Coordinates of C-alpha atoms in Angstrom, one line a residue:
M1 CA 65.8 119.6 183.4
P2 CA 66.1 116.0 182.4
R3 CA 69.4 114.1 182.5
P4 CA 71.9 114.5 179.7
Q5 CA 70.8 112.0 177.0
I6 CA 70.4 111.5 173.3
V7 CA 66.8 111.3 172.1
V8 CA 65.9 109.9 168.7
N9 CA 62.3 110.3 167.6
V10 CA 61.1 108.1 164.8
T11 CA 57.9 109.0 162.9
S12 CA 56.2 107.5 159.9
T13 CA 56.4 109.4 156.7
P14 CA 54.4 109.1 153.5
V15 CA 55.8 106.8 150.9
R16 CA 58.3 108.4 148.6
R17 CA 56.9 109.4 145.2
G18 CA 58.3 111.0 142.1
A19 CA 58.2 114.7 141.1
D20 CA 55.1 115.6 139.1
S21 CA 55.4 115.7 135.3
P22 CA 52.9 115.9 132.4
T23 CA 53.6 112.2 131.5
G24 CA 54.3 110.6 134.9
T25 CA 50.8 109.6 136.1
A26 CA 50.2 105.8 136.3
F27 CA 46.7 104.5 135.5
M28 CA 45.6 101.1 136.8
A29 CA 42.5 99.1 136.0
Y30 CA 41.7 96.1 138.2
T31 CA 38.9 93.6 139.1
A32 CA 37.5 93.1 142.5
A33 CA 34.2 92.2 144.2
T34 CA 34.3 95.6 146.0
G35 CA 35.9 98.9 145.6
P36 CA 35.2 102.5 144.4
A37 CA 32.6 102.9 141.7
G38 CA 34.7 105.4 139.7
P39 CA 38.3 106.4 139.2
V40 CA 40.3 107.4 142.2
A41 CA 43.5 109.5 142.1
V42 CA 45.8 108.8 145.0
T43 CA 49.3 109.9 146.0
S44 CA 49.8 107.5 148.9
P45 CA 48.9 103.9 149.9
A46 CA 46.9 105.3 152.9
A47 CA 44.7 107.3 150.5
A48 CA 44.1 104.2 148.4
V49 CA 43.1 102.2 151.5
A50 CA 40.8 105.0 152.6
A51 CA 39.2 104.9 149.1
G52 CA 38.3 101.3 149.6
I53 CA 40.8 99.9 147.0
P54 CA 41.6 96.2 147.7
Q55 CA 44.9 95.6 149.5
A56 CA 46.5 93.7 146.6
V57 CA 46.0 96.7 144.4
V58 CA 47.2 99.0 147.2
D59 CA 50.4 97.1 147.2
Y60 CA 50.9 97.7 143.5
I61 CA 50.0 101.4 144.0
S62 CA 52.6 101.6 146.8
D63 CA 55.3 100.0 144.6
C64 CA 54.5 102.3 141.7
L65 CA 54.7 105.5 143.9
T66 CA 57.8 104.3 145.6
L67 CA 59.6 103.7 142.3
G68 CA 58.7 107.2 141.1
A69 CA 55.1 107.8 139.9
P70 CA 53.8 111.1 141.2
R71 CA 50.2 109.7 141.5
V72 CA 48.1 106.7 140.5
V73 CA 44.6 106.8 139.1
A74 CA 42.9 103.4 139.8
V75 CA 39.6 102.2 138.4
R76 CA 37.7 99.0 139.1
A77 CA 36.1 96.9 136.4
T78 CA 32.8 95.3 137.2
A79 CA 34.0 91.6 137.2
A80 CA 35.4 90.0 140.3
G81 CA 38.2 88.1 138.6
A82 CA 41.1 88.5 136.1
D83 CA 39.0 87.0 133.4
A84 CA 37.0 90.2 132.8
T85 CA 35.5 90.6 129.3
L86 CA 36.8 93.0 126.7
A87 CA 33.7 95.1 127.2
E88 CA 34.3 95.3 131.0
W89 CA 37.9 96.3 130.6
T90 CA 37.0 98.8 128.0
A91 CA 34.3 100.4 130.1
A92 CA 36.7 100.7 133.0
L93 CA 39.4 102.3 131.0
E94 CA 37.0 104.7 129.4
Q95 CA 36.3 106.2 132.8
M96 CA 39.9 107.5 132.9
E97 CA 39.1 110.6 130.9
D98 CA 41.4 113.1 129.2
T99 CA 41.2 115.4 132.2
Y100 CA 43.5 113.0 134.1
G101 CA 46.2 113.8 131.6
M102 CA 48.8 111.6 130.0
G103 CA 50.8 108.7 131.5
Q104 CA 51.3 104.9 131.6
V105 CA 48.2 102.7 131.6
M106 CA 48.1 99.1 132.8
I107 CA 46.0 96.2 134.0
P108 CA 48.6 94.9 136.4
G109 CA 49.3 91.2 136.2
V110 CA 46.6 90.3 133.7
A111 CA 47.7 88.8 130.4
T112 CA 44.4 87.9 128.8
T113 CA 43.6 88.7 125.2
A114 CA 40.7 90.8 126.4
A115 CA 42.9 92.9 128.7
H116 CA 45.6 93.4 126.1
D117 CA 43.0 94.3 123.4
A118 CA 41.3 96.8 125.6
L119 CA 44.6 98.4 126.5
L120 CA 45.7 98.6 122.8
A121 CA 42.5 100.4 121.9
H122 CA 43.0 102.8 124.8
A123 CA 46.5 103.6 123.6
N124 CA 45.2 104.3 120.1
T125 CA 42.2 106.5 121.2
T126 CA 43.8 108.5 124.0
G127 CA 47.5 108.7 123.0
R128 CA 48.6 107.4 126.4
T129 CA 51.4 104.8 126.8
V130 CA 50.4 101.3 127.7
L131 CA 52.5 98.7 129.6
L132 CA 51.5 95.0 129.3
D133 CA 52.3 92.0 131.4
G134 CA 52.8 88.3 130.5
E135 CA 52.0 85.5 132.8
T136 CA 54.4 85.0 135.8
D137 CA 55.8 81.8 134.3
A138 CA 55.7 82.9 130.6
T139 CA 58.5 81.5 128.5
A140 CA 60.5 83.7 126.0
T141 CA 58.7 82.0 123.1
E142 CA 55.3 82.9 124.6
L143 CA 56.2 86.5 125.4
A144 CA 57.7 87.0 121.9
A145 CA 54.5 85.6 120.4
A146 CA 52.3 87.8 122.5
A147 CA 54.2 90.9 121.4
A148 CA 54.3 89.9 117.8
A149 CA 50.5 89.4 117.7
L150 CA 50.1 93.1 118.6
A151 CA 52.8 94.5 116.3
S152 CA 50.6 96.0 113.6
D153 CA 47.7 97.1 115.8
P154 CA 46.8 100.8 115.9
G155 CA 48.5 102.4 118.9
A156 CA 51.2 99.7 119.1
E157 CA 54.0 102.4 118.9
R158 CA 53.0 103.4 122.5
V159 CA 52.8 99.9 123.9
G160 CA 55.5 98.0 125.7
L161 CA 55.4 94.4 127.1
I162 CA 57.4 94.2 130.3
A163 CA 58.7 90.8 131.6
P164 CA 59.2 89.0 133.9
W165 CA 57.6 89.6 137.3
M166 CA 59.7 90.3 140.4
V167 CA 59.8 88.9 143.9
M168 CA 59.1 91.5 146.6
P169 CA 59.1 91.3 150.4
A170 CA 55.5 91.1 151.8
T171 CA 54.3 93.0 154.8
G172 CA 54.5 90.8 157.9
G173 CA 57.0 88.4 156.3
G174 CA 57.2 86.2 153.3
T175 CA 57.2 87.4 149.7
R176 CA 54.8 88.5 147.0
T177 CA 55.2 89.1 143.2
L178 CA 55.2 92.3 141.3
P179 CA 54.2 92.6 137.6
G180 CA 56.7 94.3 135.4
S181 CA 54.2 96.9 134.2
V182 CA 53.9 98.4 137.7
A183 CA 57.7 98.7 138.1
A184 CA 58.2 100.2 134.6
A185 CA 55.5 102.8 135.1
G186 CA 57.2 104.0 138.3
L187 CA 60.7 104.0 136.6
A188 CA 59.4 105.9 133.6
A189 CA 57.9 108.6 135.7
R190 CA 61.0 109.0 137.8
E191 CA 63.2 109.4 134.8
D192 CA 60.8 111.9 133.3
A193 CA 61.4 114.1 136.3
I194 CA 65.2 113.6 136.2
V195 CA 65.8 114.4 132.5
G196 CA 62.9 116.7 132.0
H197 CA 61.2 115.0 129.1
A198 CA 59.8 111.6 127.9
N199 CA 62.5 110.8 125.3
H200 CA 64.5 108.5 127.4
A201 CA 64.9 104.9 128.5
P202 CA 64.3 104.3 132.2
A203 CA 66.7 101.3 132.0
G204 CA 70.1 100.2 133.0
D205 CA 72.3 102.3 135.3
K206 CA 73.0 105.6 133.4
G207 CA 74.9 106.8 136.5
H208 CA 71.9 107.0 138.8
Q209 CA 70.4 103.4 138.7
A210 CA 67.7 104.4 136.3
G211 CA 66.3 101.0 135.8
L212 CA 66.8 99.6 139.3
V213 CA 63.6 98.1 140.8
N214 CA 64.2 99.1 144.4
G215 CA 62.9 96.5 146.9
A216 CA 62.8 93.6 144.4
T217 CA 64.9 90.7 145.5
A218 CA 64.7 88.4 142.4
V219 CA 62.9 87.9 139.1
T220 CA 60.5 85.1 138.4
A221 CA 62.3 84.0 135.2
R222 CA 65.7 84.3 133.6
F223 CA 66.4 84.1 129.9
T224 CA 69.4 83.0 127.9
N225 CA 71.3 85.4 125.7
A226 CA 69.6 84.0 122.6
E227 CA 66.2 84.4 124.2
L228 CA 67.1 88.0 125.2
D229 CA 67.9 88.8 121.6
T230 CA 64.5 87.2 120.5
L231 CA 62.6 89.2 123.1
A232 CA 64.3 92.5 122.2
D233 CA 63.5 91.9 118.5
A234 CA 59.9 91.1 119.4
G235 CA 59.4 94.3 121.5
V236 CA 59.7 92.8 125.0
S237 CA 61.5 94.9 127.6
V238 CA 63.2 92.5 130.1
I239 CA 63.9 93.0 133.7
R240 CA 67.2 91.2 134.5
P241 CA 69.3 90.7 137.6
I242 CA 72.2 93.1 136.9
G243 CA 74.8 92.7 139.6
G244 CA 72.2 90.6 141.4
K245 CA 69.7 93.4 141.4
P246 CA 66.5 93.3 139.3
T247 CA 66.9 96.1 136.7
L248 CA 64.9 97.1 133.7
Y249 CA 67.3 96.5 130.8
G250 CA 65.4 97.4 127.7
W251 CA 62.9 99.9 126.5
V252 CA 61.2 98.8 123.2
S253 CA 57.7 98.9 121.8
V254 CA 55.8 96.0 120.3
S255 CA 55.3 98.0 117.1
D256 CA 56.7 96.7 113.8
D257 CA 57.2 100.3 112.6
P258 CA 61.0 100.9 112.8
V259 CA 60.5 104.6 113.5
F260 CA 58.8 103.6 116.8
R261 CA 60.9 100.6 117.7
Q262 CA 62.2 102.3 120.9
L263 CA 59.3 102.9 123.3
N264 CA 60.5 106.4 124.1
A265 CA 59.5 107.5 120.5
G266 CA 55.9 106.6 121.2
R267 CA 56.0 108.3 124.6
V268 CA 57.3 111.5 122.9
T269 CA 54.2 111.6 120.7
M270 CA 52.2 111.2 123.9
A271 CA 54.1 114.1 125.5
L272 CA 53.9 116.3 122.5
K273 CA 50.2 115.8 122.2
A274 CA 49.8 116.9 125.8
E275 CA 52.2 119.9 125.6
I276 CA 51.0 121.2 122.2
H277 CA 47.4 120.8 123.3
E278 CA 48.1 122.9 126.3
T279 CA 49.8 125.6 124.2
A280 CA 47.1 125.5 121.5
A281 CA 44.4 125.9 124.2
L282 CA 45.6 129.5 124.6
F283 CA 44.7 130.2 121.0
L284 CA 41.2 128.9 121.1
F285 CA 38.6 131.7 120.6
R286 CA 41.3 134.1 119.5
Q287 CA 40.5 136.4 116.6
I288 CA 42.1 135.3 113.3
D289 CA 43.5 138.4 111.7
A290 CA 44.2 138.9 108.0
R291 CA 47.8 140.1 108.6
G292 CA 49.1 136.8 109.9
Q293 CA 49.8 138.0 113.4
L294 CA 48.0 135.1 115.1
Y295 CA 49.8 132.7 112.8
A296 CA 53.2 134.1 113.8
E297 CA 52.3 134.0 117.5
L298 CA 51.2 130.4 117.3
E299 CA 54.4 129.4 115.4
G300 CA 56.5 131.2 118.0
A301 CA 54.7 129.5 120.9
I302 CA 55.2 126.0 119.4
R303 CA 58.8 126.7 118.5
G304 CA 59.5 127.9 122.0
L305 CA 58.1 124.7 123.4
L306 CA 60.2 122.5 121.0
M307 CA 63.3 124.6 121.7
G308 CA 63.2 123.4 125.3
W309 CA 63.1 119.8 124.1
W310 CA 66.1 120.4 121.7
E311 CA 68.1 122.1 124.4
R312 CA 67.7 119.1 126.7
G313 CA 68.9 116.8 124.0
A314 CA 65.6 115.1 123.3
L315 CA 65.5 116.3 119.7
Y316 CA 68.3 115.5 117.3
G317 CA 70.1 118.2 115.4
Q318 CA 73.2 120.3 115.3
N319 CA 70.9 123.3 115.6
A320 CA 67.2 123.8 116.3
D321 CA 66.3 124.0 112.6
D322 CA 67.7 120.5 112.1
A323 CA 65.8 119.2 115.0
F324 CA 62.3 120.4 114.3
E325 CA 60.1 122.4 111.9
V326 CA 56.9 124.4 112.6
V327 CA 54.7 125.6 109.7
V328 CA 51.7 127.8 110.4
A329 CA 51.1 130.5 107.9
A330 CA 51.5 128.3 104.8
V331 CA 48.9 125.8 106.0
N332 CA 46.3 128.4 106.7
S333 CA 44.3 130.4 104.2
A334 CA 41.2 132.6 103.9
E335 CA 39.2 129.4 103.6
T336 CA 40.5 128.0 106.9
A337 CA 39.9 131.4 108.5
G338 CA 36.4 131.4 107.2
R339 CA 35.7 128.1 108.9
G340 CA 37.2 129.4 112.1
E341 CA 40.1 127.0 111.9
L342 CA 43.7 127.5 113.0
H343 CA 46.2 124.9 111.6
A344 CA 49.8 124.0 112.3
Q345 CA 52.2 121.4 111.1
V346 CA 55.0 120.1 113.3
A347 CA 57.9 117.8 112.4
V348 CA 60.5 116.6 114.9
T349 CA 63.7 114.4 114.7
L350 CA 64.1 112.3 117.8
S351 CA 67.3 111.5 119.6
Q352 CA 67.7 107.7 120.1
H353 CA 69.0 106.1 123.2
T354 CA 72.1 103.9 123.1
E355 CA 71.3 100.2 122.8
R356 CA 74.7 98.9 121.8
V357 CA 78.2 100.0 122.7
V358 CA 81.0 98.7 120.4
Y359 CA 84.7 98.9 121.2
D360 CA 87.3 98.3 118.6
V361 CA 90.5 97.3 120.4
S362 CA 93.8 96.9 118.6
V363 CA 96.4 94.7 120.3
A364 CA 100.1 94.7 119.5
I365 CA 103.2 93.1 120.9
P366 CA 106.7 94.6 120.9
A367 CA 108.6 94.2 117.6
A368 CA 111.4 91.7 117.6

């Protein structure tokens, strides 16, 4: 029997990552001279290293997982520099097929026109959310102009520009910088798991430090109040030092469509596409009967899905009928049945997140 003593055993554990969700996956495209030939899905930095992903990208993957992403799908473009062509970025992004699901797509730290154009096209064709970066030293004017240039592009409702970058401690001492897109992807996934849906802003405090970028010590740029107003209007979500801690303090899209000004609205369309697609898959190859039984079953399935969104506060309405509408029987006919088609129309009213709190305070003094 050994002597009386206290023994503390310390072992390494995998990096913390968020709970899995249909919209939490982070997708990263990067350039490097070497690396995997195709997409690699990883849930730890060790797995990324084992796959041959370059260390700089492994650092981004580690940050994204730590902040809340359940997994990262990384793919290498063919060029060995940030100045990859539009065709090279497009080819890389196209490798991340629908089977990987929905989530946030980025080319971390690359602010070239080619990278942004490839990402916008990817958002439009896949329905995924895209997170863009500016340059590390980009001014408010430059960031606002970059967002405005994309405002009317197809898919812009699912695109956010995150700025600025952050300062992070580097392994072995010193510091490194982290693009805003990586942090925002992790925070969005973490909040998806907390609230149970995508109609939220992973920003501010909200009672659980929703937008806090854990590990970040500073931001690479600060903006005046006037500049912050300009950036918000342009569709730039800013990471600011709140209480000295870098915190995402906005969640807007670059789109000029007022319905999709808040980035969560675009993410909801992404999430609904994924969830309704999964529900509709159960009806593929089913018999279309003349009595409307299949139509009623499909309507019930979609209503049940949307009921969950409404009960969690993601859809706005005093009751479910105010929050959403599902029409199946009226948009089908003998003609659609003859073509082997099953149709449904869905309309939803989204809840908005608070962006401004106004207090009206009355002050009085004792009467003489």
